[in-house]
mmCIF file of C-alpha atoms in Angstrom:
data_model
loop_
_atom_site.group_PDB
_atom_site.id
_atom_site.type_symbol
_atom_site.label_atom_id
_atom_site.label_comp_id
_atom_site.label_asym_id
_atom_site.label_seq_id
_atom_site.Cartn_x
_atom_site.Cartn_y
_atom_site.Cartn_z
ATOM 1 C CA UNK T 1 -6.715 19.066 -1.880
ATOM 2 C CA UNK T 2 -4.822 15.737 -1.923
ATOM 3 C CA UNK T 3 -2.882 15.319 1.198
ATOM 4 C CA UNK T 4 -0.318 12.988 -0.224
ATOM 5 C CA UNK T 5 0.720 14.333 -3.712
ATOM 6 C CA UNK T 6 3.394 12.786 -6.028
ATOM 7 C CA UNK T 7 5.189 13.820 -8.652
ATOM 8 C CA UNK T 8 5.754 13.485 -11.644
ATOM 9 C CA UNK T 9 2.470 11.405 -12.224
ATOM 10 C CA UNK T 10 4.214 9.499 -15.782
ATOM 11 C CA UNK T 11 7.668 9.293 -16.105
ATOM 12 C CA UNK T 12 10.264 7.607 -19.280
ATOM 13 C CA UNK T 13 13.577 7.169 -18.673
ATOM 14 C CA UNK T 14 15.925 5.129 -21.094
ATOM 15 C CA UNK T 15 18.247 1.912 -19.490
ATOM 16 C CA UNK T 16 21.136 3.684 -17.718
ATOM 17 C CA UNK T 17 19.773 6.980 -16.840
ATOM 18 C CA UNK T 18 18.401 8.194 -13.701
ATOM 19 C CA UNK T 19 15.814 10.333 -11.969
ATOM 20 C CA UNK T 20 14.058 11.153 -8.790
ATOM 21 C CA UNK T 21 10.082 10.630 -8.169
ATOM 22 C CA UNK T 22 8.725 13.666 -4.765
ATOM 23 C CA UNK T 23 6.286 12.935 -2.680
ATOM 24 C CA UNK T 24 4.805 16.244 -1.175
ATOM 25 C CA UNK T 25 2.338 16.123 1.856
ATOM 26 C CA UNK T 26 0.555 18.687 3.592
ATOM 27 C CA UNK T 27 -0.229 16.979 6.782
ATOM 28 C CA UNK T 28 1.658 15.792 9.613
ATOM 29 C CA UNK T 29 3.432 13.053 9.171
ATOM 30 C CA UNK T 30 5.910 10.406 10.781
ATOM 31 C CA UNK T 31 7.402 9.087 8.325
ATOM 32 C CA UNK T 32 6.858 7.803 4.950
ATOM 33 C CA UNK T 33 6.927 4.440 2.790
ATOM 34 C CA UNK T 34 8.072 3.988 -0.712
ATOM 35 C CA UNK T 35 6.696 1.127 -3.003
ATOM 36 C CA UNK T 36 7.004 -0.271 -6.519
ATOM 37 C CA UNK T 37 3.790 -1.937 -7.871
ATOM 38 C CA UNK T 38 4.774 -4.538 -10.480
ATOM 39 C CA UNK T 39 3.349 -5.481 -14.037
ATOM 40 C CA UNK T 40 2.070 -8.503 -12.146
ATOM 41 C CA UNK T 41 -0.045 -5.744 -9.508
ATOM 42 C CA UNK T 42 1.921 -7.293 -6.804
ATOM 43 C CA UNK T 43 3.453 -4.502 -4.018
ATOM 44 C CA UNK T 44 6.611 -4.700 -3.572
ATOM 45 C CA UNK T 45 7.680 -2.597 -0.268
ATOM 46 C CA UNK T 46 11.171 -0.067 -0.923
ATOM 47 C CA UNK T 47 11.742 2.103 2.319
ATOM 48 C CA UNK T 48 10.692 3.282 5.164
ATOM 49 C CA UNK T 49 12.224 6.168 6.631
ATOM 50 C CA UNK T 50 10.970 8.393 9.625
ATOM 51 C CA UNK T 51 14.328 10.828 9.174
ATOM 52 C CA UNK T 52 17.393 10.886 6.747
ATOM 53 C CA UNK T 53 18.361 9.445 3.575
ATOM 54 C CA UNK T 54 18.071 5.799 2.900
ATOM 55 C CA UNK T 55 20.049 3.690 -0.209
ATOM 56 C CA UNK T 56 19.444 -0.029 -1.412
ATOM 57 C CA UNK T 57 21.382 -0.353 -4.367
ATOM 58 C CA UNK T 58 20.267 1.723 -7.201
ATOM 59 C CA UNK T 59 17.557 3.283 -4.929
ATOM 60 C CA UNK T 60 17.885 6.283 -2.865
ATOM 61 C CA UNK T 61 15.173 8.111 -0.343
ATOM 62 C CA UNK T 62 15.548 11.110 1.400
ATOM 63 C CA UNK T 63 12.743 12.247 4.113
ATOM 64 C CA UNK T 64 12.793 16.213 4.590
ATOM 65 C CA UNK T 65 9.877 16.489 7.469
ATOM 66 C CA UNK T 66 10.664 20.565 7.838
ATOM 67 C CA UNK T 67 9.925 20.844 3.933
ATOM 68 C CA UNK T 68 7.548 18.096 4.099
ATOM 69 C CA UNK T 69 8.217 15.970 1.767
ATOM 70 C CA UNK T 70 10.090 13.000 0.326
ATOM 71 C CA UNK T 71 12.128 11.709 -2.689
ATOM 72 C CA UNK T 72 13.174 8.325 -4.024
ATOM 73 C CA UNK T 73 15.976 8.231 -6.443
ATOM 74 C CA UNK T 74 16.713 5.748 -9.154
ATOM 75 C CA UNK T 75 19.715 5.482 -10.901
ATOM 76 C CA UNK T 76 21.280 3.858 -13.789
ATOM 77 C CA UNK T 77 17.322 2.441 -14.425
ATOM 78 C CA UNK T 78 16.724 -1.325 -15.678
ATOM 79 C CA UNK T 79 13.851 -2.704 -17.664
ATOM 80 C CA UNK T 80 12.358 -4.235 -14.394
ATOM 81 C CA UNK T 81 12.346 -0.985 -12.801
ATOM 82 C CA UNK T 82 9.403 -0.018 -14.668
ATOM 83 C CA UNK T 83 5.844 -0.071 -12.797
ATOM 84 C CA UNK T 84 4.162 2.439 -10.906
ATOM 85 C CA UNK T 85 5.869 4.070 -7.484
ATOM 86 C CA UNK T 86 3.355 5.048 -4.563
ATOM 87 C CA UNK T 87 4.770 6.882 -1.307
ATOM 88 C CA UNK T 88 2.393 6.167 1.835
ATOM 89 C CA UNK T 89 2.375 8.701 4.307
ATOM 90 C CA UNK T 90 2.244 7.709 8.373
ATOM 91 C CA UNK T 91 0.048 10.387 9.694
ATOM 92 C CA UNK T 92 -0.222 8.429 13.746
ATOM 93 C CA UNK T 93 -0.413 5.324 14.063
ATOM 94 C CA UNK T 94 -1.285 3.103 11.668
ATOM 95 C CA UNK T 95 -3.341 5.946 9.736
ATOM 96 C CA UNK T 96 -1.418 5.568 6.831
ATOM 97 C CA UNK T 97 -2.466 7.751 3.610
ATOM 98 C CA UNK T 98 -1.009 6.784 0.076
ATOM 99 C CA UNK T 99 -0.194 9.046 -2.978
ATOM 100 C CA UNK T 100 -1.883 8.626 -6.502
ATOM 101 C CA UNK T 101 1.311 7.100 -7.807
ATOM 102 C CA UNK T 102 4.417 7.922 -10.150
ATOM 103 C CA UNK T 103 3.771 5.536 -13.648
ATOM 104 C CA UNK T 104 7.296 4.816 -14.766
ATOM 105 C CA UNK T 105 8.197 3.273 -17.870
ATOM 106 C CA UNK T 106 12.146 2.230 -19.147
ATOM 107 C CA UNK T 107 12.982 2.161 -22.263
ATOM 108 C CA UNK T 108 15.247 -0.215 -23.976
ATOM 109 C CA UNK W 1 11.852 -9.976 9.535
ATOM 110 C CA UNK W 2 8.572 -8.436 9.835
ATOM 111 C CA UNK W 3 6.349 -10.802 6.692
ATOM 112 C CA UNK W 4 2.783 -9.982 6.388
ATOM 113 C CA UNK W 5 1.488 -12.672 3.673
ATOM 114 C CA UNK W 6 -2.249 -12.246 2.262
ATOM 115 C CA UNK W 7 -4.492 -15.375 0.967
ATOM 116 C CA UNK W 8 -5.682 -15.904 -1.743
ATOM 117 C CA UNK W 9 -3.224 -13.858 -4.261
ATOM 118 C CA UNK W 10 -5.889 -13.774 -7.051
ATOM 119 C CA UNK W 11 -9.769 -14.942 -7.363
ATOM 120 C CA UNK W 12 -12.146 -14.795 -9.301
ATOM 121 C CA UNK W 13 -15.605 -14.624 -8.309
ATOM 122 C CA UNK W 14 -19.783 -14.019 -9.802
ATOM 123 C CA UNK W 15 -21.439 -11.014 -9.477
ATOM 124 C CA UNK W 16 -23.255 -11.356 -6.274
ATOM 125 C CA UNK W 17 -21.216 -14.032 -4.282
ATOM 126 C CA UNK W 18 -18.823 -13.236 -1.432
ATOM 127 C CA UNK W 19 -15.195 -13.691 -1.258
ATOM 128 C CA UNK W 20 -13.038 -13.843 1.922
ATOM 129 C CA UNK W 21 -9.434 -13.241 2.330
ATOM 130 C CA UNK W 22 -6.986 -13.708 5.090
ATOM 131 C CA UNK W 23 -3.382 -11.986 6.378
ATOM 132 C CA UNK W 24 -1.131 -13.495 7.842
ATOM 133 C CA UNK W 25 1.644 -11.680 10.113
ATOM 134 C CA UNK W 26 4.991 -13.661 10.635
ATOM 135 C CA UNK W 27 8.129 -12.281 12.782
ATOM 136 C CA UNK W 28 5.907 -9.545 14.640
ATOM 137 C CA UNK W 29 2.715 -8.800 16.422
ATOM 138 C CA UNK W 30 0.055 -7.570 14.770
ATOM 139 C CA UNK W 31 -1.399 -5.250 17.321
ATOM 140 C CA UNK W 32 -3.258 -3.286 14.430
ATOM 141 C CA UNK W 33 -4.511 -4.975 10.826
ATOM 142 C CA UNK W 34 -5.574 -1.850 7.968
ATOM 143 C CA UNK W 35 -7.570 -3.221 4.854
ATOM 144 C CA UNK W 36 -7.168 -1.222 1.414
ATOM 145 C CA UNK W 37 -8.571 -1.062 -1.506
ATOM 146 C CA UNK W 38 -7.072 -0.191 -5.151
ATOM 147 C CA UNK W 39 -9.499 0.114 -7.664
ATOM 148 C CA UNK W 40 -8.214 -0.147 -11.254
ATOM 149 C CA UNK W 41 -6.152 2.800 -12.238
ATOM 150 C CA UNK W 42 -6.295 4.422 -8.794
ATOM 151 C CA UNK W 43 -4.520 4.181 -5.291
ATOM 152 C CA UNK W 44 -4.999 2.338 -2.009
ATOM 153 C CA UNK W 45 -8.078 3.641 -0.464
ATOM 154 C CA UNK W 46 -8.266 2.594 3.602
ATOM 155 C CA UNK W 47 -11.188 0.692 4.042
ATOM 156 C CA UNK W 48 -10.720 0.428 7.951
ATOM 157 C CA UNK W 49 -8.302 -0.225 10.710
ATOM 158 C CA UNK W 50 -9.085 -3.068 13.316
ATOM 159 C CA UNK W 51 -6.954 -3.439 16.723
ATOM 160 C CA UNK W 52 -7.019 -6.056 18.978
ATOM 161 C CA UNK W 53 -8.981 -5.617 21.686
ATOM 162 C CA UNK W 54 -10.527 -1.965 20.194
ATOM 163 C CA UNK W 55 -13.810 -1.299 17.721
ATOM 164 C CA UNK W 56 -12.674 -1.791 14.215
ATOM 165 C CA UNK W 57 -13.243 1.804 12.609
ATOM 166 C CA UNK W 58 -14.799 1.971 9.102
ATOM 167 C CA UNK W 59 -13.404 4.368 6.915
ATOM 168 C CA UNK W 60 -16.313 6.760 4.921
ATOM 169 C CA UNK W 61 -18.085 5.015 1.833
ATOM 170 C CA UNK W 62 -17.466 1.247 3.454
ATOM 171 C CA UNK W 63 -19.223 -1.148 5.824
ATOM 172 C CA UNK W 64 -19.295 -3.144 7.745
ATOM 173 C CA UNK W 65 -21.836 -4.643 6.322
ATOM 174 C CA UNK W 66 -19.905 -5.110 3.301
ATOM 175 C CA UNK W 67 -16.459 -6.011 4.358
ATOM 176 C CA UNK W 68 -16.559 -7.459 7.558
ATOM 177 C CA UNK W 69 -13.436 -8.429 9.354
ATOM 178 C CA UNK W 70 -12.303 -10.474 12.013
ATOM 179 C CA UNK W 71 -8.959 -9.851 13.881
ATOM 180 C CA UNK W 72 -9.074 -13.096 16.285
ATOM 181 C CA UNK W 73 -5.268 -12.683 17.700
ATOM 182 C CA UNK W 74 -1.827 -11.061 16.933
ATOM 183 C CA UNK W 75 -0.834 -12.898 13.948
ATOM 184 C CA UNK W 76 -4.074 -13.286 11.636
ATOM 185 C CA UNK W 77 -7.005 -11.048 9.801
ATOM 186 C CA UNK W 78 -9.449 -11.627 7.520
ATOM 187 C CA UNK W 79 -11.398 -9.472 5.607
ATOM 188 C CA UNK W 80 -14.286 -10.663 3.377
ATOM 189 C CA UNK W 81 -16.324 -8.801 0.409
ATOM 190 C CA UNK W 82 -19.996 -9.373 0.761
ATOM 191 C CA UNK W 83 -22.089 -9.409 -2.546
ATOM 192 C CA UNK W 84 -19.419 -8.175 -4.681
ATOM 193 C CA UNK W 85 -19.936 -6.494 -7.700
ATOM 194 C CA UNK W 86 -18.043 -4.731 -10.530
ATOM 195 C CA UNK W 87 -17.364 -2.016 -8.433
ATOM 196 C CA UNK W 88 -15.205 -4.317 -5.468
ATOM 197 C CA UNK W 89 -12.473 -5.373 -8.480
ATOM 198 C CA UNK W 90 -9.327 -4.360 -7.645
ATOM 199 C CA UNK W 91 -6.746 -5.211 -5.203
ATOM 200 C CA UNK W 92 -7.106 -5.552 -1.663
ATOM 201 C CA UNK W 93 -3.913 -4.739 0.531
ATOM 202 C CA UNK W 94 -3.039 -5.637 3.883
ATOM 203 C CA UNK W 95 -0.918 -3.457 6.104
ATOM 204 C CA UNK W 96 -0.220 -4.931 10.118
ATOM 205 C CA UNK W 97 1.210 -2.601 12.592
ATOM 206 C CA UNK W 98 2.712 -3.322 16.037
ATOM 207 C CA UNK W 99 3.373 -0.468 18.545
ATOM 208 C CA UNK W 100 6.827 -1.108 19.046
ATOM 209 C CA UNK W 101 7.600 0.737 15.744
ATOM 210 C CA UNK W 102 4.777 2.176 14.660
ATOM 211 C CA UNK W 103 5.229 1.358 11.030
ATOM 212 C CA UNK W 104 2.307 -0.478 9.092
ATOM 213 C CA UNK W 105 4.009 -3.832 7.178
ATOM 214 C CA UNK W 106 2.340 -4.672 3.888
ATOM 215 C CA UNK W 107 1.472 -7.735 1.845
ATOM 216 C CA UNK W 108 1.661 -8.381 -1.694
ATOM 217 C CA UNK W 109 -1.916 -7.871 -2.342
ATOM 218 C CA UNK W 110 -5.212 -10.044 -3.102
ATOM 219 C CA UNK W 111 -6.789 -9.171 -6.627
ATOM 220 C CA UNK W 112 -10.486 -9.798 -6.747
ATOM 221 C CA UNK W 113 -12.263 -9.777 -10.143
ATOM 222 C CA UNK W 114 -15.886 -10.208 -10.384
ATOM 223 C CA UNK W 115 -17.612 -11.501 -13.647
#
């Protein structure tokens, strides 16, 4: 199976309202990257977090390395917010591994 | 900060030509340089990982034969697409890495589409 596995793979959420996107991995892993890809393609880099809980603004990650895996939070969602969400998993060094990708979509 | 910028953002090339792209690392050194692909509608596949002054290691299903690359020094890569075809569209990522952190810094992306 996939080592790197989001969920949920589609996600709509109305303005205002909030949810959290998992990232589940089965390997060993270092730490992990969150990123939003844009209706333009372009990546645009969120977190990176080797332990804890990291916030920027609406966002939120958590990194649980015993339970092996990883959330990112959104809250109070804006039109731009939509796009598609990818966690990348370090694995060693520079072996990084990414997911297959959260498609979220806000609704006016 | 840590900047990794990639050249060119989008092209556009013929079925059969070659197209070369560059990254640039700014604020760090780029000990290690990993080239991805996205095909459309699917993730970032690694297509290798070069380090300076180490083999550059070719993931399965690529080349280098196909996507050469050149890692000259600490701040610059290139990675070019030989013959493409339909198949090479997508987006090609960037990711430099320098041991002090460990942590891979991305660009925005080159998109390659092939006519």
């Amino acid at each position: 199976g996939d080592q790197v596995e989001q969920s949920p793979s589609a996600l709509s959420l109305h303005e205002g309202t909030g949810s959290a996107l998992r990232c589940n991995f089965t390997t060993t892993m270092r730490a992990v990257q969150w990123f939003q890809q844009n209706s333009r393609g372009s990546l645009i880099n969120l977190f990176y977090l080797a332990s804890g809980t990291k916030e920027n603004g609406r966002l939120k990650s958590t990194f649980n390395s015993k339970e092996s895996y990883s959330t990112l939070h959104i809250r109070d969602a804006q039109l731009e917010d939509s796009g598609t969400y990818f966690c990348a998993v370090d694995t060693n060094a520079y072996k990084v591994i990414f997911g297959k990708g959260t498609h979220l979509h806000v609704l006016p | 900060g840590a900047l990794v910028y990639q050249y060119p953002r989008r092209t556009i090339c013929k079925s059969g030509t070659s197209m070369r792209m560059e990254c640039q690392a700014v604020g760090f050194q780029a000990t290690s340089v990993a080239w991805y692909r996205q095909s459309p509608q699917k993730t970032f596949e690694l297509i290798a990982l070069s380090t300076v002054n180490s083999a550059i290691k070719y993931e399965q299903n690529f080349t280098q034969e196909k996507f050469p690359i050149s890692h000259p020094n600490l701040s610059f890569s290139s990675m070019t697409v030989l013959n493409a075809y339909l198949e090479d569209r997508g987006l090609y990522l960037c990711g430099a890495g320098t041991p002090n952190t460990g942590q891979l810094y991305f660009g925005e992306g080159s998109k390659l589409t092939v006519l």
